[in-house]
Tab-separated table of C-alpha atoms and ligand atoms in Angstrom:
chain	number	residue	atom	x	y	z
B	1	UNK	CA	-0.962	-54.267	-68.923
B	2	UNK	CA	0.980	-52.614	-66.102
B	3	UNK	CA	-1.786	-50.016	-65.954
B	4	UNK	CA	-4.254	-52.613	-64.720
B	5	UNK	CA	-4.248	-54.610	-61.526
B	6	UNK	CA	-7.000	-56.941	-60.394
B	7	UNK	CA	-8.035	-57.331	-56.799
B	8	UNK	CA	-7.329	-55.510	-53.573
B	9	UNK	CA	-4.728	-52.746	-53.581
B	10	UNK	CA	-2.338	-53.150	-50.628
B	11	UNK	CA	-2.786	-50.551	-47.870
B	12	UNK	CA	-6.173	-49.497	-49.287
B	13	UNK	CA	-8.706	-51.532	-47.303
B	14	UNK	CA	-12.455	-51.420	-47.908
B	15	UNK	CA	-13.789	-48.093	-46.591
B	16	UNK	CA	-10.724	-46.008	-47.444
B	17	UNK	CA	-11.764	-42.419	-48.290
B	18	UNK	CA	-10.120	-40.306	-51.009
B	19	UNK	CA	-10.607	-36.556	-51.324
B	20	UNK	CA	-10.651	-36.640	-55.126
B	21	UNK	CA	-10.704	-38.953	-58.138
B	22	UNK	CA	-7.066	-38.019	-58.643
B	23	UNK	CA	-6.207	-39.251	-55.165
B	24	UNK	CA	-8.033	-42.547	-55.782
B	25	UNK	CA	-6.205	-42.874	-59.106
B	26	UNK	CA	-2.813	-42.246	-57.525
B	27	UNK	CA	-3.559	-44.896	-54.898
B	28	UNK	CA	-4.304	-47.320	-57.749
B	29	UNK	CA	-7.865	-48.062	-56.627
B	30	UNK	CA	-9.464	-46.537	-59.748
B	31	UNK	CA	-6.677	-45.646	-62.128
B	32	UNK	CA	-8.558	-43.346	-64.473
B	33	UNK	CA	-9.560	-39.844	-63.387
B	34	UNK	CA	-12.524	-39.234	-65.707
B	35	UNK	CA	-13.946	-42.506	-67.025
B	36	UNK	CA	-16.315	-44.683	-65.018
B	37	UNK	CA	-14.692	-47.941	-66.130
B	38	UNK	CA	-10.991	-48.706	-65.882
B	39	UNK	CA	-10.214	-51.385	-68.445
B	40	UNK	CA	-10.504	-52.545	-72.032
B	41	UNK	CA	-11.502	-55.550	-74.111
B	42	UNK	CA	-8.048	-57.078	-73.965
B	43	UNK	CA	-7.294	-57.196	-70.245
B	44	UNK	CA	-10.767	-56.782	-68.744
B	45	UNK	CA	-12.064	-54.138	-66.336
B	46	UNK	CA	-10.359	-53.878	-62.961
B	47	UNK	CA	-12.457	-51.106	-61.372
B	48	UNK	CA	-15.495	-48.860	-61.788
B	49	UNK	CA	-16.640	-45.573	-60.297
B	50	UNK	CA	-20.258	-45.240	-59.142
B	51	UNK	CA	-21.053	-41.560	-58.749
B	52	UNK	CA	-24.518	-40.800	-60.096
B	53	UNK	CA	-23.170	-39.914	-63.518
B	54	UNK	CA	-25.658	-42.079	-65.412
B	55	UNK	CA	-29.420	-41.709	-65.060
B	56	UNK	CA	-29.985	-45.448	-65.566
B	57	UNK	CA	-27.650	-46.643	-62.790
B	58	UNK	CA	-29.273	-48.502	-59.889
B	59	UNK	CA	-27.294	-48.878	-56.667
B	60	UNK	CA	-28.604	-51.481	-54.224
B	61	UNK	CA	-25.469	-51.720	-52.113
B	62	UNK	CA	-24.412	-55.355	-52.537
B	63	UNK	CA	-25.843	-55.297	-56.055
B	64	UNK	CA	-25.251	-52.623	-58.696
B	65	UNK	CA	-26.934	-52.272	-62.077
B	66	UNK	CA	-24.244	-50.283	-63.815
B	67	UNK	CA	-24.675	-48.455	-67.095
B	68	UNK	CA	-21.930	-48.901	-69.665
B	69	UNK	CA	-19.842	-45.990	-70.905
B	70	UNK	CA	-20.594	-43.683	-73.817
B	71	UNK	CA	-23.399	-41.592	-75.260
B	72	UNK	CA	-23.735	-39.586	-72.071
B	73	UNK	CA	-23.813	-35.841	-71.346
B	74	UNK	CA	-21.529	-35.489	-68.328
B	75	UNK	CA	-23.198	-32.235	-67.210
B	76	UNK	CA	-26.714	-33.733	-66.911
B	77	UNK	CA	-26.073	-37.490	-66.664
B	78	UNK	CA	-28.599	-37.989	-69.474
B	79	UNK	CA	-28.090	-40.264	-72.480
B	80	UNK	CA	-27.824	-38.390	-75.786
B	81	UNK	CA	-26.709	-41.280	-78.047
B	82	UNK	CA	-26.643	-45.076	-78.288
B	83	UNK	CA	-23.913	-47.018	-76.510
B	84	UNK	CA	-21.746	-49.692	-78.103
B	85	UNK	CA	-20.604	-52.853	-76.345
B	86	UNK	CA	-17.208	-52.688	-78.016
B	87	UNK	CA	-16.520	-49.048	-77.103
B	88	UNK	CA	-14.797	-47.572	-74.081
B	89	UNK	CA	-14.554	-49.832	-71.063
B	90	UNK	CA	-17.705	-51.793	-71.904
B	91	UNK	CA	-15.806	-54.616	-73.592
B	92	UNK	CA	-13.612	-54.780	-70.497
B	93	UNK	CA	-16.673	-55.445	-68.341
B	94	UNK	CA	-17.599	-58.390	-70.587
B	95	UNK	CA	-14.089	-59.818	-70.349
B	96	UNK	CA	-14.242	-59.544	-66.551
B	97	UNK	CA	-17.645	-61.243	-66.553
B	98	UNK	CA	-16.438	-64.138	-68.714
B	99	UNK	CA	-13.305	-64.672	-66.659
B	100	UNK	CA	-14.703	-63.995	-63.215
B	101	UNK	CA	-12.254	-61.155	-62.591
B	102	UNK	CA	-12.907	-59.071	-59.468
B	103	UNK	CA	-13.852	-55.414	-60.091
B	104	UNK	CA	-13.049	-52.739	-57.491
B	105	UNK	CA	-15.918	-50.344	-56.790
B	106	UNK	CA	-15.272	-46.695	-55.928
B	107	UNK	CA	-18.364	-44.791	-54.769
B	108	UNK	CA	-18.511	-41.000	-54.995
B	109	UNK	CA	-20.467	-38.335	-53.134
B	110	UNK	CA	-22.893	-37.762	-56.031
B	111	UNK	CA	-24.184	-41.335	-55.937
B	112	UNK	CA	-27.254	-42.757	-54.197
B	113	UNK	CA	-27.051	-41.230	-50.683
B	114	UNK	CA	-28.039	-44.544	-49.114
B	115	UNK	CA	-24.788	-46.197	-50.158
B	116	UNK	CA	-22.440	-43.323	-50.988
B	117	UNK	CA	-20.035	-41.271	-48.868
B	118	UNK	CA	-21.226	-37.735	-47.973
B	119	UNK	CA	-18.033	-36.243	-49.361
B	120	UNK	CA	-15.176	-37.489	-51.507
B	121	UNK	CA	-14.813	-41.033	-52.769
B	122	UNK	CA	-14.734	-44.360	-50.943
B	123	UNK	CA	-13.329	-47.766	-51.900
B	124	UNK	CA	-16.202	-50.214	-51.334
B	125	UNK	CA	-14.610	-53.566	-52.090
B	126	UNK	CA	-14.625	-56.165	-54.852
B	127	UNK	CA	-17.591	-57.086	-57.011
B	128	UNK	CA	-18.041	-59.523	-59.876
B	129	UNK	CA	-19.896	-58.906	-63.108
B	130	UNK	CA	-22.776	-61.398	-63.132
B	131	UNK	CA	-24.347	-60.633	-66.527
B	132	UNK	CA	-24.880	-57.912	-69.101
B	133	UNK	CA	-27.676	-56.986	-71.475
B	134	UNK	CA	-28.860	-54.173	-73.703
B	135	UNK	CA	-32.033	-52.128	-73.397
B	136	UNK	CA	-33.494	-48.714	-74.155
B	137	UNK	CA	-32.713	-46.327	-71.293
B	138	UNK	CA	-34.791	-43.561	-69.734
B	139	UNK	CA	-33.866	-41.073	-72.452
B	140	UNK	CA	-34.694	-43.424	-75.331
B	141	UNK	CA	-31.200	-44.493	-76.355
B	142	UNK	CA	-29.699	-48.001	-76.384
B	143	UNK	CA	-27.626	-48.632	-73.280
B	144	UNK	CA	-25.646	-51.590	-72.000
B	145	UNK	CA	-26.209	-52.653	-68.430
B	146	UNK	CA	-23.988	-54.699	-66.166
B	147	UNK	CA	-25.218	-56.440	-63.032
B	148	UNK	CA	-22.533	-56.665	-60.352
B	149	UNK	CA	-22.619	-58.527	-57.048
B	150	UNK	CA	-20.335	-57.852	-54.106
B	151	UNK	CA	-17.891	-60.691	-53.512
B	152	UNK	CA	-17.785	-62.267	-50.087
B	153	UNK	CA	-14.428	-61.928	-48.285
B	154	UNK	CA	-13.680	-65.599	-49.076
B	155	UNK	CA	-14.181	-65.009	-52.775
B	156	UNK	CA	-12.259	-61.764	-52.851
B	157	UNK	CA	-8.744	-63.198	-52.780
B	158	UNK	CA	-6.286	-61.204	-54.879
B	159	UNK	CA	-6.235	-62.176	-58.550
B	160	UNK	CA	-2.737	-62.559	-59.940
B	161	UNK	CA	-2.470	-63.222	-63.678
B	162	UNK	CA	-0.362	-66.340	-64.277
B	163	UNK	CA	2.253	-66.547	-66.994
B	164	UNK	CA	3.198	-70.157	-66.360
B	165	UNK	CA	1.146	-73.207	-65.568
B	166	UNK	CA	-0.696	-72.503	-62.335
B	167	UNK	CA	-0.393	-75.068	-59.569
B	168	UNK	CA	-4.136	-74.962	-58.892
B	169	UNK	CA	-5.744	-76.389	-55.827
B	170	UNK	CA	-5.816	-80.091	-55.037
B	171	UNK	CA	-8.727	-79.451	-52.681
B	172	UNK	CA	-10.561	-76.286	-53.736
B	173	UNK	CA	-11.913	-74.176	-50.905
B	174	UNK	CA	-15.619	-73.868	-50.422
B	175	UNK	CA	-17.359	-70.557	-50.090
B	176	UNK	CA	-20.027	-70.330	-47.425
B	177	UNK	CA	-23.187	-68.977	-48.938
B	178	UNK	CA	-26.779	-69.860	-49.728
B	179	UNK	CA	-25.526	-73.085	-51.254
B	180	UNK	CA	-22.118	-74.614	-50.774
B	181	UNK	CA	-20.241	-74.070	-54.004
B	182	UNK	CA	-16.749	-74.167	-55.353
B	183	UNK	CA	-14.782	-70.987	-55.924
B	184	UNK	CA	-13.900	-70.777	-59.585
B	185	UNK	CA	-10.160	-70.882	-59.988
B	186	UNK	CA	-9.786	-68.649	-62.998
B	187	UNK	CA	-6.034	-69.218	-63.347
B	188	UNK	CA	-6.481	-72.917	-64.086
B	189	UNK	CA	-9.410	-72.766	-66.509
B	190	UNK	CA	-7.988	-69.674	-68.226
B	191	UNK	CA	-4.698	-71.401	-68.788
B	192	UNK	CA	-6.320	-74.453	-70.406
B	193	UNK	CA	-8.604	-72.322	-72.603
B	194	UNK	CA	-5.724	-70.134	-73.765
B	195	UNK	CA	-3.567	-73.217	-74.389
B	196	UNK	CA	-6.121	-74.410	-76.964
B	197	UNK	CA	-6.829	-70.946	-78.395
B	198	UNK	CA	-10.412	-71.431	-77.170
B	199	UNK	CA	-10.924	-74.335	-79.615
B	200	UNK	CA	-13.075	-77.201	-78.332
B	201	UNK	CA	-11.037	-80.388	-77.732
B	202	UNK	CA	-13.912	-82.447	-79.175
B	203	UNK	CA	-15.096	-80.508	-82.256
B	204	UNK	CA	-12.303	-77.907	-82.689
B	205	UNK	CA	-14.892	-75.096	-82.831
B	206	UNK	CA	-13.873	-71.596	-81.744
B	207	UNK	CA	-16.756	-69.326	-80.717
B	208	UNK	CA	-15.929	-65.753	-81.706
B	209	UNK	CA	-17.640	-62.936	-79.775
B	210	UNK	CA	-17.470	-59.156	-80.388
B	211	UNK	CA	-14.948	-58.928	-77.561
B	212	UNK	CA	-12.878	-62.069	-78.110
B	213	UNK	CA	-13.274	-65.834	-78.099
B	214	UNK	CA	-15.341	-68.007	-75.802
B	215	UNK	CA	-14.804	-71.529	-74.507
B	216	UNK	CA	-15.488	-73.279	-71.227
B	217	UNK	CA	-13.126	-75.006	-68.856
B	218	UNK	CA	-14.716	-78.390	-68.101
B	219	UNK	CA	-13.628	-80.309	-65.025
B	220	UNK	CA	-13.325	-84.015	-65.868
B	221	UNK	CA	-13.809	-85.190	-62.312
B	222	UNK	CA	-16.293	-82.660	-61.005
B	223	UNK	CA	-15.450	-80.238	-58.229
B	224	UNK	CA	-17.537	-80.477	-55.118
B	225	UNK	CA	-19.204	-83.333	-53.322
B	226	UNK	CA	-19.295	-86.206	-53.889
B	227	UNK	CA	-16.578	-86.251	-56.577
B	228	UNK	CA	-14.106	-83.799	-55.000
B	229	UNK	CA	-12.038	-83.507	-58.166
B	230	UNK	CA	-8.986	-81.238	-58.076
B	231	UNK	CA	-8.873	-77.824	-59.716
B	232	UNK	CA	-5.699	-78.538	-61.671
B	233	UNK	CA	-4.990	-78.311	-65.402
B	234	UNK	CA	-4.809	-82.119	-65.860
B	235	UNK	CA	-8.446	-82.286	-64.698
B	236	UNK	CA	-9.688	-79.592	-67.091
B	237	UNK	CA	-10.682	-79.771	-70.760
B	238	UNK	CA	-11.314	-76.835	-73.087
B	239	UNK	CA	-14.799	-77.447	-74.524
B	240	UNK	CA	-17.514	-75.600	-76.399
B	241	UNK	CA	-20.739	-75.201	-74.362
B	242	UNK	CA	-22.484	-78.083	-76.162
B	243	UNK	CA	-19.719	-80.572	-75.577
B	244	UNK	CA	-19.254	-79.312	-72.027
B	245	UNK	CA	-22.917	-80.077	-71.303
B	246	UNK	CA	-22.746	-83.481	-72.999
B	247	UNK	CA	-19.604	-84.345	-71.055
B	248	UNK	CA	-20.971	-83.169	-67.697
B	249	UNK	CA	-24.222	-85.070	-68.131
B	250	UNK	CA	-22.714	-88.269	-69.477
B	251	UNK	CA	-23.691	-87.818	-73.146
B	252	UNK	CA	-20.125	-88.457	-74.186
B	253	UNK	CA	-16.981	-89.873	-72.698
B	254	UNK	CA	-13.301	-90.342	-73.543
B	255	UNK	CA	-12.008	-93.919	-73.799
B	256	UNK	CA	-8.631	-95.309	-72.760
B	257	UNK	CA	-7.114	-94.382	-76.115
B	258	UNK	CA	-8.348	-90.790	-75.817
B	259	UNK	CA	-11.091	-91.269	-78.412
B	260	UNK	CA	-14.305	-89.390	-77.813
B	261	UNK	CA	-17.366	-91.660	-77.843
B	262	UNK	CA	-21.072	-90.991	-77.630
B	263	UNK	CA	-23.484	-92.766	-75.283
B	264	UNK	CA	-23.750	-95.718	-77.685
B	265	UNK	CA	-19.990	-96.098	-77.936
B	266	UNK	CA	-19.685	-94.671	-81.462
B	267	UNK	CA	-16.412	-92.822	-82.015
B	268	UNK	CA	-16.697	-89.087	-82.630
B	269	UNK	CA	-12.960	-88.695	-83.182
B	270	UNK	CA	-9.855	-88.171	-81.083
B	271	UNK	CA	-9.740	-85.880	-78.075
B	272	UNK	CA	-7.525	-83.053	-79.350
B	273	UNK	CA	-4.550	-82.637	-77.056
B	274	UNK	CA	-1.789	-80.129	-77.402
B	275	UNK	CA	1.693	-80.753	-76.092
B	276	UNK	CA	2.227	-79.119	-72.743
B	277	UNK	CA	-1.199	-80.138	-71.455
B	278	UNK	CA	-1.423	-83.571	-69.869
B	279	UNK	CA	-4.972	-84.875	-69.579
B	280	UNK	CA	-5.298	-87.200	-66.610
B	281	UNK	CA	-6.159	-90.777	-67.677
B	282	UNK	CA	-7.180	-91.469	-64.107
B	283	UNK	CA	-9.776	-88.688	-64.043
B	284	UNK	CA	-11.132	-89.762	-67.449
B	285	UNK	CA	-11.534	-93.269	-66.041
B	286	UNK	CA	-13.382	-91.825	-63.038
B	287	UNK	CA	-15.729	-90.001	-65.439
B	288	UNK	CA	-16.360	-93.227	-67.437
B	289	UNK	CA	-17.046	-95.245	-64.313
B	290	UNK	CA	-19.339	-92.572	-62.917
B	291	UNK	CA	-21.540	-92.707	-66.022
B	292	UNK	CA	-21.476	-96.492	-66.351
B	293	UNK	CA	-19.176	-96.750	-69.360
B	294	UNK	CA	-17.044	-99.439	-67.708
B	295	UNK	CA	-13.364	-99.139	-67.092
C	301	LIG	ZN1	-17.292	-78.834	-79.172
């Protein structure tokens, strides 16, 4: 784990130039000297190199369509075999996507001249992985593609993995963008999801993916206007996507005795709670009131 570090590297601001991959690796900006992706399916991916090594890469500056690792002839950049999502750093990219981890981007002199340095390598800031998909690339082999967007300076705060319960933010900051939206606090939702081993607190289902388990952190009292709920663990439930949607849209609620009920009041069972995680009765009451389920 010590080999990976998410976020900005101190004393290496955006625009820093490195003479070689080795120099960038020593600085900690991109810690591998050959591979395009630094990371794995356990910790996530903390950086990538964009240097024209893959024929299917598309560099648009603030947006990058990045080709996964594997199946590539390094001398020509052409694909000569299928890629696998679980191989190399590809699984790390998925973990970073699911968790919202920031990914450092290092651009090299062989990349698209519009966005790349004329010589050497340049640290170009933090991006997030927006989505991934599979398709057949230019040379006829299956490739995995990752769409990355550059993070705004407000979003690009350093990510520090938390070992203990994170304090969270009583009043989450807003990012200025096309629409006002809440910055995802990955420490808080990650902690709750891990605390329940990614099992839904309503149905106990664990969704198992090729690269790990999936659950969603559901805010009981929603973030953002007009609810202005806090981003703290007592305001977050670990839910499967179905129960998250039902909860967010008022299709189910939790009563005073922590029983889960549907819109007609029928009991679906208890809300699973594990010791160490206090679920706020006050926020559950706010949720009930908001959807007209009385006190
Ligand atoms: Zn569920």
